[in-house]
Each structure stands twice: as C-alpha cells, then as structure tokens.
C-alpha cells in the first residue's frame, strides 16, 4: 500500500511533491520517487528507504518543473529497492501506482513475447509498457491509458505522465483510493487528504472506474469508455494542523490525547437525551424484519466489533455474530434477508473488509459501515454510513479511531434497542446521560497517566506480556496486547481471563507481567480469582481498576485507576491506560512508534 501525489500548476513542484509524500509516509515508507516534466523531458529521481534519502537526492540534483508526480512505497511486488521504486518509465510513459495488478504475470509474458524488456520486478511497470505501446500506435495519451487499463485486472490508483503532453497528468482508480485537490489555477492528485490539505480544501473523491485528465486549469473526469462523469467536490473541514503533530512527540500520543474531542464529535448531534434515542443519519432499519446483525472487520476494528456484540445484544436483544473479514469473505457465509451487515474500518479501504462487505451485499445483506474517512470505498459502497469523527489518524497504531468506533457502537445499540423496544426510554436516557460524561472522564484518565510511565519503565524489557479481561473487557485485553505488539515489538497475548487456566497459566512466572482489566461490576469477583491465581505463581500483576475499589491495591503490584462507570461504557476508559502503557514502553525502547516496522496504516491488499 503506497502513497501517491501529483501537481499541475504555475509553481515549481519538487518541494510540493516532497511535502505531500512526507504527509503520506504513514501509508508506506520503504522507497520513494518523483517524476517531473523539465524542458519537455521527464526527469525521475528514486531512492530506497525513507523519504529523507529522496530529499537528499533532490537537493543534489536540483530538479525544476511545474508538473510532476510522486510516490512513497510499501512493497507488494518486488523488493524495496531503488530499481523497484516508483515512478516507472518505459518509452514515453511514466507511472506511479498504488494497488496490485493481479494479471501482471500474464501481461508481462505477452509483452516479453513482443520484445519488451523490463527493468524492475514490479507489477506496476507493465502499465508503462502498455501505455507506451498504444502511444506508438498513435493513440492519444488519454486513449493510451484507457487501452492499457482495459487490459489490467486488480486494484489500482495510478498517475501517468506522457512525454510531449507536459501540461497533463492522467489518473485512474479502481479499488484503491485517489482524490483530486482543486486549487486556483492549479490542481492536485493524492492518495489521501493530509497530503494536500495544506494546499487546498476542495477535494473530489474519484469513484472506482474513474479516470481524470488533470491540467492546471481543469480536471475532467470520465469512465474507462470515455464518457464524462460528474463528480462533486467536497470541502474538507479538517485543518492542516490536525494533520500535523500539534506539539506532541508522536502522532500516536497526539491522537491518544485527541480521544475526548473525537468521541464528543462522534456522538455530537446523534443523541436525543430528551427522547432517549440515537440517530444514524440516512440509514433506518425495520426492526420487524431485522433478524441478525453480523459485524466484520480487521485488527483493532475487529476488537471494536466484539465490544459491539455485547452492546447490540445487550440493548436490542438481537443475535450478533462477529467475524474476521479475512475469514468471512472466503467462508461462503450464510446471509439471510433479515441480516444487517456492519463493517467497521478506520480507513474505509481495508481490502479484506471491503471484500467481505461485497460478498455479503452480493448475497442480499444491507450494509451499514462505521468508518472514519469520508468518501472512502467502503463508505461509498455501503447502504448507510455512521462516520466516526476522529479526524485524520496518522499513527499506524489505531487509538482515537478505536474509541470513536466504540462510541458509534453504543449509538447503534441505543438506535436498535429503541426500535426493537428492548431498551426503554428511561434506560436509554440514563445511558445517554452517562455516555455524555465519557469525554470528560477520558480526559481525567489521560491527565492522570503519569503513573503509567513508572510502570512502563519497570516492564520495558519484559520478553512477553499477558493481558486478561472478562465480558465486555475481554476484547480490550486483545486490544491492549495488539497495541503493545504493534509498536514495541514485545510478544503479547490477550486472553479471556476465564480461559487462562485452560493453558496460558503455564506461561506465568516471575518474569511475566500480566495486565488485568478488573473494574468493579459484573464479573469482578471472577476476575479477582483469576489474578489471585496469577499471583500464586509469582506473576506480576498490573490492574486497571475502578477508583474507589478498596481491595485491589492490596493484591496486585501496580494499579491504574479509572472512574467507576457502567459496564457498557467501561471499554471507552479501560483501553486508555493500555494505549498509554504500550506507547510509553515503545518510546522507552526507541521504536518507530508512528511507523512501526512491517506495518501500514491501511491494508489495501489481501
Ligand atoms: C491497528 O492499530 C492496526 N493499524 C490495524 O490492525 C488496523 O486496525 C486494521 O488494519 C484495520 O484497519 P481499518 O480499521 O482501517 O480497516
């Protein structure tokens, strides 16, 4: 999964492209390159590794030109080398690409038979060959790109420069994100909003199958057959600073502290405390026909889905199934008329979740997506979208998107519960009252997180961690473990506490820190039994506990207190200390917190 940016206008663009790529580096960062039209020739610079290498090369080579494209890579086909870095040029065509050309092997074989020679291992280079081949048959640059894409199968967001057409970038998308940025006498292309947010707020979200001819004064959108397509531009309200670190050491830390605001924005104007109800704009369900809810997602979003099961079953008394999208899509799932499929995705571009959604839609399910990116593919292909308003999430390890997903699921539980009649108006009003306190309570937990630094220093060199939780906090144990794994590279496992004695208890000794989520409420006694079993085997226990719990301090090594709240809302608070613990441990270990190794922010490949 890569990042793409492009510019056509009066300004010298090498720096504009580089700045755009810097803001896209969270999407992929193993190599990068730019191509600029200079004196009617296409000049290309590429480098392996982080963007600083390309920046150094640019300082040395001093390119100038007002039309160009750029790319930051996350390798899928071909090792992360300069040779495989984008842009790829063949003959008169230069291409940058995000996605996967699934029939690249066949196309490469056919081109080799026709005497072509390849200079990289990538699937992308094929597009340059196909475009140049059409150009040599006198096709116009636009027709050449269309003819090339008609032969390509798979996912792509591409930008193409053609020698001689040096005032134009031709772009296209299918199953990979691409947006146009509309300026005054200049225009932009980008994989994601932050890349160009400092230059324009007017964005056009291209649809699957769209191509666009981008010039300084115009953007013409058309489909693969050449028919003109109308696309509305949208004003993005995010400010550029939101995309910057706001003074924090890492985006992740900034985003952890943004959670009170993000949850407020997500529940804002969707709740009616008076009527005791929650609204999902532009989406309604008929409770009489709604038989089952199926929630599919990946990674952190999947952990939110498990919490969603507790919330929707608890409030609406409708059976809820939760599935990993990568499993669901290939399981030939049973889908009935009365099924509501809920997809959860921060990016709205995760390939497995998108494919699972398409599979269920094909079988007749209605789809509601809980998504953070306006105009993303999952959002646009859903019957309804409950947008989380986390704002841009740059840190690869998801934090604020997670808690906004949890709040969206509380809204969904109330919405369905009121419509099935299983949640009374009074209960809903009480729940809404407590939900509206959450942002303040989150702030409290985050403002009192200094004690976590001490705990982090004590366990930063541990080889393994075990996380335990029960009921609605079991998925929070999974999430805490995932956060630590992702950014500190320490092996960590989240487990249902009741399952511990069926195996993982064998792991416990004086070297294993065990994080136990033990707030007061249902299952409290049981979880205390579990942590006593850990203590009996010299395990070191860090407990996330309710303020005012008189006993827990006596029986554990470290306590992290959170305000005492009702079980349905506990995950919104119990996860915060776990995010912070993972962050502090990783920061002490000096890992690349915002761009951990081997990971990418949104996984648009299988
Ligand atoms: C979480 O920190 C990771 N970035 C990853 O597990 C992520 O949750 C997963 O890839 C799903 O992404 P999505 O929410 O954008 O679909």
Coordinates of N, CA, C and O and ligand atoms in Angstrom, one line a residue, residues 298-301 344-348 350 353 396-398 405 482-483 486 600-603, ligand 1:
X298 N -11.2 -6.0 10.7 CA -9.9 -6.5 10.8 C -9.2 -5.7 12.0 O -9.5 -4.6 12.3
X299 N -8.2 -6.4 12.6 CA -7.3 -5.8 13.6 C -8.1 -5.1 14.7 O -9.0 -5.7 15.3
X300 N -7.7 -3.8 15.0 CA -8.3 -3.1 16.1 C -9.8 -2.9 15.8 O -10.6 -3.0 16.8
X301 N -10.2 -2.7 14.6 CA -11.6 -2.6 14.3 C -12.4 -3.9 14.6 O -13.5 -3.8 15.0
X344 N -16.7 -2.4 10.1 CA -16.0 -1.3 10.9 C -14.6 -1.2 10.2 O -13.9 -2.1 10.1
X345 N -14.3 0.1 9.9 CA -13.0 0.3 9.3 C -12.6 1.8 9.5 O -13.4 2.7 9.1
X346 N -11.4 2.0 10.0 CA -11.0 3.4 10.2 C -10.7 4.0 8.8 O -11.3 5.0 8.4
X347 N -10.0 3.3 8.0 CA -9.5 3.8 6.7 C -10.6 3.8 5.6 O -10.7 4.6 4.7
X348 N -11.5 2.7 5.8 CA -12.5 2.5 4.7 C -11.9 1.9 3.5 O -12.6 1.9 2.4
X350 N -9.6 -1.0 3.8 CA -9.0 -2.3 4.0 C -9.6 -3.4 3.1 O -10.8 -3.7 3.1
X353 N -11.9 -6.3 4.5 CA -13.2 -5.8 5.0 C -14.1 -5.4 3.8 O -15.3 -5.7 3.7
X396 N 0.2 4.7 12.8 CA -0.3 3.4 12.3 C -1.1 2.6 13.3 O -2.1 2.0 13.1
X397 N -0.7 2.7 14.6 CA -1.4 2.0 15.7 C -2.7 2.8 16.0 O -2.6 4.0 16.4
X398 N -3.8 2.2 15.8 CA -5.1 3.0 15.9 C -5.5 3.2 17.4 O -5.4 2.2 18.1
X405 N -15.1 4.3 17.3 CA -15.8 3.2 16.9 C -16.7 2.6 18.0 O -17.9 2.3 17.8
X482 N -2.5 -6.1 21.3 CA -2.2 -5.7 20.0 C -1.4 -4.4 19.9 O -0.4 -4.3 19.2
X483 N -1.8 -3.4 20.7 CA -1.1 -2.2 20.8 C 0.4 -2.4 21.1 O 1.3 -1.8 20.5
X486 N 2.3 -4.1 18.3 CA 2.5 -3.3 17.1 C 3.6 -2.3 17.2 O 4.4 -2.2 16.3
X600 N 1.4 -1.1 8.0 CA 0.9 0.1 7.2 C -0.4 0.5 7.8 O -1.1 -0.3 8.4
X601 N -0.8 1.8 7.6 CA -2.0 2.3 8.2 C -3.2 1.6 7.7 O -4.2 1.4 8.4
X602 N -3.3 1.4 6.4 CA -4.5 0.8 5.8 C -4.0 -0.3 4.8 O -3.3 0.0 3.9
X603 N -4.5 -1.5 5.1 CA -4.0 -2.6 4.3 C -4.9 -2.9 3.1 O -6.0 -3.5 3.2
Ligands
LIG1 C1 -4.4 -1.2 14.4 O1 -3.6 -0.4 15.2 C2 -3.8 -1.5 13.1 N1 -3.5 -0.4 12.3 C3 -4.6 -2.5 12.2 O2 -4.8 -3.7 13.0 C4 -6.0 -2.0 11.7 O3 -6.9 -1.9 12.8 C5 -6.5 -2.9 10.7 O4 -5.6 -3.0 9.6 C6 -7.9 -2.4 10.2 O5 -7.8 -1.2 9.6 P1 -9.1 -0.3 9.3 O6 -9.8 0.0 10.6 O7 -8.6 0.9 8.6 O8 -10.0 -1.2 8.4

